[in-house]
Amino acid sequence: MQDLEKYFLLKEDITYLNFGSFGACPRPVFEKYQAYQRELEAEPVEFITSLGPRYLEESRKALAAYIHCEADDLVYMTNPSYAVNTIAKSFALRTGDEVLTTDLEYGACDRTWDFYCQKAGATYIKQHINLPLTDKETFVEDLFSGLNKNTKLIFLSHITSSTALRLPVEEVCARARKEGIPVCIDGAHAPGQIPLDLKSLDPEFYTGACHKWMMTAKGSSFLYVKKSWQKTVEPLIVSWGYKAMYPSSSEFLDWHQVNGTRDYSAFLTIPAAIEFMEAHNWPSVAATCRKMVQDNVPALCELLNTKPLSPLTDDFMLQLCSAEIQCGETEKLHDVLLNKFKIQVPVPRHRHKNYLRYSINGFNNQQDLDKLFAALQDIKKTTNLIG
């Protein structure tokens, strides 16, 4: 693998195995971010009223080409949670309606849908998914066994957070189209980790984070809405974009983009991030990372006395791996790994189980995982933290 470590600002004394949580921004991208912020502060009025909107359009066009959709079907939002709230608040739910999901979803999004379903008198159905996953067909059947005449929307992750599983969203979207059910996908972990073709996937709603695997500045995400649904999606913040004095060609963009004073700079780093990935042949980097992730699963599972959560293929496992761990004090285990062994790795809880999740990007190497495994072995021998 290329020597990519020099491009990142991460602490040199920390073994960083938690890229999946908040990403990390390479120097050239971060420098572009700071340059935009300096430009903003040098002439705030011109930047916010004139330059910013033009820069945003250029950035959206670059992102649209990268994820294969029309630029006017995208609007920038600070994070996927904001985007999911936008959809959930707008979606026309009534008493007795149901939103179908899996029981593998990100907690913040679960809470969002639960809140708005409860407010409307609807029900948020967390369909049980058997683990380990075995094949795409079984997953689709497990999910759609929860479908009924009351189902108004299917919501699911492209790549799950705690369990780090790539879900077969292509097959879900195809089946949902036949059933006449719209689909909303939380793709927080997808852009930059796998090729994303929204034209081919064709969901009604899709949100992705750019500040994770695309490595942009923090607070940079997007919401895609199919044209036929855009008039149904109301802005969380009603401001100058509603009944705009100077409307653009897209009411959807006006409503959601023009919502008061804010710093656009993080959104504007997307073209620089795409350029960075192109300059370093990121498909090859990502493939090397996936292989490292998958090659080390047997050793991790043997160490933790558990089994993989899916087949060790690109269909289900990419640059993250999560394995069940017998640990009653997950926060303490995290702190021991960080403070004693200088390893940053999450130990998330999900569905009454605990997991250890490592993620790999271009600056990582086999020695990083060897250090993690040695630390876990030491903790097992010298403490009762790991069962």
Short mmCIF file of C-alpha atoms in Angstrom, two decimals:
data_model
loop_
_atom_site.label_atom_id
_atom_site.label_comp_id
_atom_site.label_asym_id
_atom_site.label_seq_id
_atom_site.Cartn_x
_atom_site.Cartn_y
_atom_site.Cartn_z
CA MET A 1 0.00 0.00 0.00
CA GLN A 2 1.11 3.58 -0.63
CA ASP A 3 2.66 5.60 2.17
CA LEU A 4 -0.51 7.55 2.94
CA GLU A 5 0.02 8.11 6.65
CA LYS A 6 1.91 11.33 5.99
CA TYR A 7 -1.21 12.95 4.56
CA PHE A 8 -3.26 12.66 7.74
CA LEU A 9 -3.25 14.83 10.86
CA LEU A 10 -3.90 11.98 13.30
CA LYS A 11 -1.81 11.74 16.48
CA GLU A 12 1.33 9.72 15.80
CA ASP A 13 1.19 7.89 19.13
CA ILE A 14 -2.35 6.56 18.58
CA THR A 15 -3.14 3.43 16.59
CA TYR A 16 -6.29 4.67 14.87
CA LEU A 17 -8.74 1.85 14.13
CA ASN A 18 -11.92 3.94 14.32
CA PHE A 19 -12.13 5.65 10.96
CA GLY A 20 -15.76 4.56 10.72
CA SER A 21 -16.99 6.93 13.41
CA PHE A 22 -15.95 10.35 12.14
CA GLY A 23 -13.44 9.76 9.35
CA ALA A 24 -10.24 11.78 9.12
CA CYS A 25 -9.37 14.58 6.74
CA PRO A 26 -6.15 14.48 4.65
CA ARG A 27 -3.93 17.55 4.74
CA PRO A 28 -4.67 18.80 1.19
CA VAL A 29 -8.41 18.62 1.87
CA PHE A 30 -8.11 20.21 5.31
CA GLU A 31 -5.98 23.02 3.89
CA LYS A 32 -8.66 23.68 1.26
CA TYR A 33 -11.23 23.78 4.08
CA GLN A 34 -9.21 26.39 5.97
CA ALA A 35 -8.70 28.41 2.79
CA TYR A 36 -12.46 28.63 2.27
CA GLN A 37 -12.92 29.70 5.89
CA ARG A 38 -10.31 32.44 5.47
CA GLU A 39 -12.03 33.58 2.29
CA LEU A 40 -15.32 33.71 4.16
CA GLU A 41 -13.89 35.83 6.96
CA ALA A 42 -12.10 38.16 4.54
CA GLU A 43 -15.41 39.22 2.91
CA PRO A 44 -18.36 37.58 4.70
CA VAL A 45 -21.11 39.36 2.76
CA GLU A 46 -19.72 38.55 -0.67
CA PHE A 47 -18.97 34.95 0.32
CA ILE A 48 -22.36 34.16 1.86
CA THR A 49 -24.52 35.97 -0.69
CA SER A 50 -22.57 35.51 -3.92
CA LEU A 51 -19.51 33.26 -3.87
CA GLY A 52 -20.91 30.63 -1.50
CA PRO A 53 -23.93 29.68 -3.63
CA ARG A 54 -21.72 29.45 -6.72
CA TYR A 55 -19.18 27.30 -4.90
CA LEU A 56 -21.99 25.10 -3.59
CA GLU A 57 -23.25 24.51 -7.11
CA GLU A 58 -19.77 23.54 -8.29
CA SER A 59 -19.40 21.19 -5.33
CA ARG A 60 -22.80 19.57 -5.92
CA LYS A 61 -21.92 18.97 -9.56
CA ALA A 62 -18.69 17.25 -8.54
CA LEU A 63 -20.49 15.09 -5.99
CA ALA A 64 -23.29 14.27 -8.44
CA ALA A 65 -20.76 13.01 -10.97
CA TYR A 66 -19.09 10.95 -8.25
CA ILE A 67 -22.29 9.24 -7.04
CA HIS A 68 -24.07 9.26 -10.43
CA CYS A 69 -27.16 11.41 -10.11
CA GLU A 70 -28.35 14.87 -11.12
CA ALA A 71 -26.86 17.74 -9.14
CA ASP A 72 -30.26 19.39 -8.56
CA ASP A 73 -31.48 16.23 -6.80
CA LEU A 74 -28.87 16.76 -4.07
CA VAL A 75 -28.85 19.16 -1.17
CA TYR A 76 -26.13 19.46 1.47
CA MET A 77 -26.81 18.78 5.12
CA THR A 78 -24.46 18.62 8.08
CA ASN A 79 -24.94 14.90 8.82
CA PRO A 80 -27.18 11.94 7.93
CA SER A 81 -29.15 12.34 11.17
CA TYR A 82 -30.24 15.81 9.97
CA ALA A 83 -31.23 14.31 6.61
CA VAL A 84 -33.20 11.44 8.16
CA ASN A 85 -35.01 13.92 10.41
CA THR A 86 -35.89 15.95 7.32
CA ILE A 87 -37.47 12.93 5.63
CA ALA A 88 -39.16 11.58 8.77
CA LYS A 89 -40.73 14.91 9.70
CA SER A 90 -42.06 15.41 6.17
CA PHE A 91 -43.24 11.89 5.42
CA ALA A 92 -47.04 11.68 5.43
CA LEU A 93 -47.72 9.09 8.13
CA ARG A 94 -51.14 8.50 9.64
CA THR A 95 -52.60 6.43 12.44
CA GLY A 96 -52.10 2.75 11.71
CA ASP A 97 -49.31 3.25 9.15
CA GLU A 98 -46.01 1.38 9.49
CA VAL A 99 -42.39 2.11 8.64
CA LEU A 100 -40.48 -1.13 8.07
CA THR A 101 -36.82 -1.36 9.04
CA THR A 102 -34.30 -3.87 10.41
CA ASP A 103 -33.17 -4.33 13.98
CA LEU A 104 -29.61 -3.48 12.90
CA GLU A 105 -30.05 0.27 12.42
CA TYR A 106 -28.12 3.21 13.86
CA GLY A 107 -29.57 4.33 17.18
CA ALA A 108 -30.02 8.01 16.29
CA CYS A 109 -32.07 7.10 13.22
CA ASP A 110 -34.11 4.55 15.18
CA ARG A 111 -34.98 7.30 17.64
CA THR A 112 -35.90 9.70 14.84
CA TRP A 113 -38.36 7.33 13.19
CA ASP A 114 -39.74 6.21 16.53
CA PHE A 115 -40.40 9.84 17.47
CA TYR A 116 -42.22 10.78 14.28
CA CYS A 117 -44.10 7.50 14.06
CA GLN A 118 -45.33 7.92 17.62
CA LYS A 119 -46.35 11.51 16.87
CA ALA A 120 -48.41 10.36 13.86
CA GLY A 121 -49.90 7.29 15.54
CA ALA A 122 -47.86 5.06 13.23
CA THR A 123 -45.58 2.15 14.16
CA TYR A 124 -41.88 1.69 13.56
CA ILE A 125 -41.38 -2.02 12.82
CA LYS A 126 -37.88 -3.32 13.59
CA GLN A 127 -37.88 -6.57 11.64
CA HIS A 128 -35.57 -9.15 13.20
CA ILE A 129 -32.59 -10.07 11.03
CA ASN A 130 -30.86 -13.33 11.85
CA LEU A 131 -27.11 -13.14 12.38
CA PRO A 132 -24.81 -14.22 10.98
CA LEU A 133 -26.00 -13.19 7.55
CA THR A 134 -25.74 -16.03 5.05
CA ASP A 135 -26.83 -14.67 1.66
CA LYS A 136 -28.66 -11.75 0.11
CA GLU A 137 -31.82 -13.69 -0.67
CA THR A 138 -32.33 -14.73 2.95
CA PHE A 139 -31.84 -11.16 4.16
CA VAL A 140 -34.42 -9.83 1.69
CA GLU A 141 -36.94 -12.50 2.70
CA ASP A 142 -36.35 -11.81 6.40
CA LEU A 143 -36.93 -8.08 5.87
CA PHE A 144 -39.96 -8.37 3.60
CA SER A 145 -41.66 -10.86 5.88
CA GLY A 146 -42.54 -7.74 7.89
CA LEU A 147 -44.27 -6.08 4.91
CA ASN A 148 -48.05 -5.71 4.99
CA LYS A 149 -50.84 -3.44 3.73
CA ASN A 150 -49.95 -0.83 6.37
CA THR A 151 -46.30 -0.46 5.28
CA LYS A 152 -45.71 3.01 3.83
CA LEU A 153 -41.89 3.15 3.75
CA ILE A 154 -38.84 0.93 4.08
CA PHE A 155 -35.85 2.41 5.89
CA LEU A 156 -32.48 0.67 6.16
CA SER A 157 -28.74 1.20 6.23
CA HIS A 158 -26.46 0.65 3.25
CA ILE A 159 -23.70 -0.32 5.71
CA THR A 160 -24.67 -0.80 9.35
CA SER A 161 -22.85 0.98 12.13
CA SER A 162 -22.43 -1.32 15.15
CA THR A 163 -22.41 -4.58 13.18
CA ALA A 164 -20.48 -3.23 10.15
CA LEU A 165 -22.50 -5.16 7.58
CA ARG A 166 -23.12 -4.20 3.98
CA LEU A 167 -26.81 -4.82 3.36
CA PRO A 168 -28.18 -5.78 -0.08
CA VAL A 169 -29.92 -2.46 -0.74
CA GLU A 170 -29.95 -3.08 -4.50
CA GLU A 171 -32.14 -6.14 -4.03
CA VAL A 172 -34.28 -4.36 -1.44
CA CYS A 173 -34.93 -1.40 -3.76
CA ALA A 174 -35.80 -3.72 -6.67
CA ARG A 175 -38.24 -5.71 -4.54
CA ALA A 176 -39.76 -2.55 -3.04
CA ARG A 177 -40.42 -1.11 -6.51
CA LYS A 178 -42.44 -4.20 -7.36
CA GLU A 179 -44.38 -3.77 -4.10
CA GLY A 180 -44.92 -0.04 -4.70
CA ILE A 181 -43.15 0.94 -1.46
CA PRO A 182 -40.70 3.88 -1.29
CA VAL A 183 -37.25 3.30 0.22
CA CYS A 184 -35.10 5.59 2.37
CA ILE A 185 -31.47 4.53 2.74
CA ASP A 186 -29.03 5.64 5.43
CA GLY A 187 -25.79 5.49 3.48
CA ALA A 188 -23.60 7.19 6.08
CA HIS A 189 -20.72 4.75 5.52
CA ALA A 190 -21.08 4.18 1.77
CA PRO A 191 -19.67 7.15 -0.23
CA GLY A 192 -15.93 6.73 -0.58
CA GLN A 193 -15.96 3.17 0.71
CA ILE A 194 -17.81 1.62 -2.22
CA PRO A 195 -18.82 2.88 -5.68
CA LEU A 196 -22.23 4.52 -5.41
CA ASP A 197 -24.56 4.76 -8.42
CA LEU A 198 -27.82 6.39 -7.34
CA LYS A 199 -29.22 6.34 -10.87
CA SER A 200 -28.95 2.56 -10.95
CA LEU A 201 -29.98 2.04 -7.32
CA ASP A 202 -32.96 4.37 -7.77
CA PRO A 203 -34.15 4.88 -4.16
CA GLU A 204 -36.69 7.54 -3.27
CA PHE A 205 -34.43 8.95 -0.55
CA TYR A 206 -30.71 8.47 0.15
CA THR A 207 -28.43 10.21 2.63
CA GLY A 208 -24.67 9.81 2.81
CA ALA A 209 -21.84 11.28 4.85
CA CYS A 210 -18.93 12.80 2.97
CA HIS A 211 -16.90 13.40 6.16
CA LYS A 212 -16.48 9.67 6.78
CA TRP A 213 -14.99 7.57 3.97
CA MET A 214 -14.83 10.43 1.44
CA MET A 215 -12.58 12.24 3.97
CA THR A 216 -14.02 15.73 3.65
CA ALA A 217 -14.13 18.25 6.51
CA LYS A 218 -16.57 17.43 9.33
CA GLY A 219 -20.21 18.41 8.96
CA SER A 220 -20.46 17.53 5.29
CA SER A 221 -23.27 15.22 4.15
CA PHE A 222 -25.98 15.12 1.51
CA LEU A 223 -29.60 14.22 0.97
CA TYR A 224 -30.75 12.86 -2.38
CA VAL A 225 -34.46 12.92 -3.16
CA LYS A 226 -36.00 11.55 -6.34
CA LYS A 227 -37.63 14.34 -8.33
CA SER A 228 -41.12 12.92 -8.00
CA TRP A 229 -40.83 13.16 -4.18
CA GLN A 230 -39.10 16.53 -3.79
CA LYS A 231 -42.26 18.58 -3.26
CA THR A 232 -43.19 16.33 -0.32
CA VAL A 233 -39.95 17.00 1.59
CA GLU A 234 -40.26 20.08 3.77
CA PRO A 235 -37.24 21.89 5.23
CA LEU A 236 -36.47 21.51 8.92
CA ILE A 237 -35.66 25.23 8.91
CA VAL A 238 -38.07 27.55 7.11
CA SER A 239 -36.18 30.63 5.99
CA TRP A 240 -35.45 32.81 2.96
CA GLY A 241 -35.58 29.86 0.58
CA TYR A 242 -39.34 29.47 1.10
CA LYS A 243 -41.17 31.70 -1.41
CA ALA A 244 -37.71 32.93 -2.35
CA MET A 245 -37.35 36.51 -3.55
CA TYR A 246 -34.82 35.31 -6.10
CA PRO A 247 -35.77 31.69 -6.78
CA SER A 248 -33.39 29.32 -8.49
CA SER A 249 -34.44 26.68 -11.00
CA SER A 250 -35.13 24.28 -8.10
CA GLU A 251 -37.60 24.91 -5.29
CA PHE A 252 -36.12 21.82 -3.57
CA LEU A 253 -32.71 23.50 -3.39
CA ASP A 254 -34.14 26.85 -2.34
CA TRP A 255 -36.09 25.33 0.54
CA HIS A 256 -33.24 23.28 1.94
CA GLN A 257 -30.09 25.16 1.01
CA VAL A 258 -31.09 28.71 1.90
CA ASN A 259 -31.82 28.42 5.61
CA GLY A 260 -29.89 31.17 7.34
CA THR A 261 -26.31 32.11 8.09
CA ARG A 262 -23.90 29.17 8.19
CA ASP A 263 -20.39 28.21 7.17
CA TYR A 264 -20.51 26.35 3.83
CA SER A 265 -16.81 25.52 3.92
CA ALA A 266 -17.08 21.83 4.82
CA PHE A 267 -19.42 21.20 1.86
CA LEU A 268 -16.98 22.91 -0.46
CA THR A 269 -14.17 20.45 0.32
CA ILE A 270 -15.93 17.63 -1.56
CA PRO A 271 -14.22 18.33 -4.92
CA ALA A 272 -10.82 18.40 -3.18
CA ALA A 273 -11.56 15.08 -1.49
CA ILE A 274 -12.55 13.51 -4.81
CA GLU A 275 -9.34 14.86 -6.37
CA PHE A 276 -7.30 13.39 -3.49
CA MET A 277 -8.87 9.97 -4.00
CA GLU A 278 -8.30 10.12 -7.75
CA ALA A 279 -4.67 11.14 -7.28
CA HIS A 280 -4.03 8.12 -5.06
CA ASN A 281 -6.00 5.49 -6.99
CA TRP A 282 -8.54 5.06 -4.22
CA PRO A 283 -10.30 2.01 -5.70
CA SER A 284 -7.00 0.15 -5.28
CA VAL A 285 -6.51 1.55 -1.77
CA ALA A 286 -10.03 0.51 -0.76
CA ALA A 287 -9.56 -2.99 -2.21
CA THR A 288 -6.34 -3.44 -0.21
CA CYS A 289 -8.13 -2.26 2.93
CA ARG A 290 -11.03 -4.67 2.39
CA LYS A 291 -8.63 -7.55 2.01
CA MET A 292 -6.86 -6.61 5.23
CA VAL A 293 -10.17 -6.38 7.05
CA GLN A 294 -11.39 -9.75 5.81
CA ASP A 295 -8.06 -11.57 6.22
CA ASN A 296 -7.96 -10.69 9.91
CA VAL A 297 -11.51 -11.75 10.81
CA PRO A 298 -10.60 -15.38 11.67
CA ALA A 299 -7.90 -14.26 14.10
CA LEU A 300 -10.23 -11.77 15.81
CA CYS A 301 -13.06 -14.30 16.09
CA GLU A 302 -10.75 -16.94 17.52
CA LEU A 303 -9.45 -14.46 20.07
CA LEU A 304 -12.98 -13.44 21.11
CA ASN A 305 -14.40 -16.98 20.88
CA THR A 306 -17.08 -15.94 18.40
CA LYS A 307 -18.06 -16.34 14.74
CA PRO A 308 -18.08 -13.86 11.84
CA LEU A 309 -21.30 -11.91 11.38
CA SER A 310 -21.34 -12.63 7.63
CA PRO A 311 -19.43 -14.36 4.84
CA LEU A 312 -16.01 -12.80 4.37
CA THR A 313 -16.78 -11.29 0.97
CA ASP A 314 -17.30 -7.82 -0.46
CA ASP A 315 -21.03 -8.53 -0.60
CA PHE A 316 -21.24 -8.16 3.18
CA MET A 317 -17.93 -6.88 4.62
CA LEU A 318 -15.90 -3.92 3.44
CA GLN A 319 -13.51 -1.68 5.36
CA LEU A 320 -15.09 -2.35 8.74
CA CYS A 321 -15.32 -5.52 10.78
CA SER A 322 -17.44 -6.01 13.88
CA ALA A 323 -17.32 -9.09 16.12
CA GLU A 324 -19.34 -9.96 19.19
CA ILE A 325 -17.40 -9.64 22.42
CA GLN A 326 -18.24 -10.91 25.88
CA CYS A 327 -17.66 -7.74 27.86
CA GLY A 328 -19.84 -6.26 30.57
CA GLU A 329 -17.99 -2.95 30.79
CA THR A 330 -17.57 -1.74 27.23
CA GLU A 331 -16.65 1.86 28.14
CA LYS A 332 -13.94 0.59 30.49
CA LEU A 333 -12.55 -1.73 27.81
CA HIS A 334 -12.44 1.14 25.34
CA ASP A 335 -10.61 3.32 27.87
CA VAL A 336 -8.07 0.61 28.70
CA LEU A 337 -7.33 0.08 25.02
CA LEU A 338 -6.90 3.81 24.52
CA ASN A 339 -5.08 4.84 27.70
CA LYS A 340 -2.86 1.81 28.25
CA PHE A 341 -2.30 0.55 24.71
CA LYS A 342 -2.87 3.77 22.73
CA ILE A 343 -5.43 2.12 20.44
CA GLN A 344 -8.56 3.99 19.37
CA VAL A 345 -11.21 1.39 18.61
CA PRO A 346 -14.96 1.41 19.45
CA VAL A 347 -16.77 -1.20 21.56
CA PRO A 348 -20.42 -0.50 20.65
CA ARG A 349 -23.58 -2.01 22.09
CA HIS A 350 -26.42 -3.21 19.89
CA ARG A 351 -29.45 -5.43 20.37
CA HIS A 352 -28.40 -6.40 23.92
CA LYS A 353 -25.01 -7.53 22.65
CA ASN A 354 -21.58 -5.94 22.66
CA TYR A 355 -19.24 -5.71 19.71
CA LEU A 356 -15.68 -4.68 18.95
CA ARG A 357 -15.34 -2.93 15.59
CA TYR A 358 -12.16 -2.10 13.75
CA SER A 359 -12.04 -0.05 10.55
CA ILE A 360 -9.19 0.22 8.09
CA ASN A 361 -8.18 3.00 5.73
CA GLY A 362 -5.16 3.80 3.62
CA PHE A 363 -2.89 4.84 6.51
CA ASN A 364 -3.38 1.55 8.41
CA ASN A 365 -1.24 -1.57 8.13
CA GLN A 366 -1.12 -5.12 9.46
CA GLN A 367 0.96 -4.01 12.43
CA ASP A 368 -1.98 -1.91 13.64
CA LEU A 369 -4.22 -4.97 13.83
CA ASP A 370 -1.46 -7.08 15.33
CA LYS A 371 -1.15 -4.47 18.08
CA LEU A 372 -4.91 -4.64 18.71
CA PHE A 373 -4.89 -8.44 18.92
CA ALA A 374 -1.90 -8.43 21.28
CA ALA A 375 -3.63 -5.88 23.52
CA LEU A 376 -6.83 -7.94 23.63
CA GLN A 377 -4.84 -11.04 24.50
CA ASP A 378 -3.09 -9.18 27.31
CA ILE A 379 -6.41 -7.87 28.65
CA LYS A 380 -7.86 -11.38 28.61
CA LYS A 381 -4.92 -12.72 30.59
CA THR A 382 -4.62 -9.94 33.14
CA THR A 383 -8.21 -8.72 33.70
CA ASN A 384 -11.77 -9.99 33.73
CA LEU A 385 -12.99 -7.40 31.19
CA ILE A 386 -13.25 -9.92 28.34
CA GLY A 387 -15.06 -13.21 28.83
#
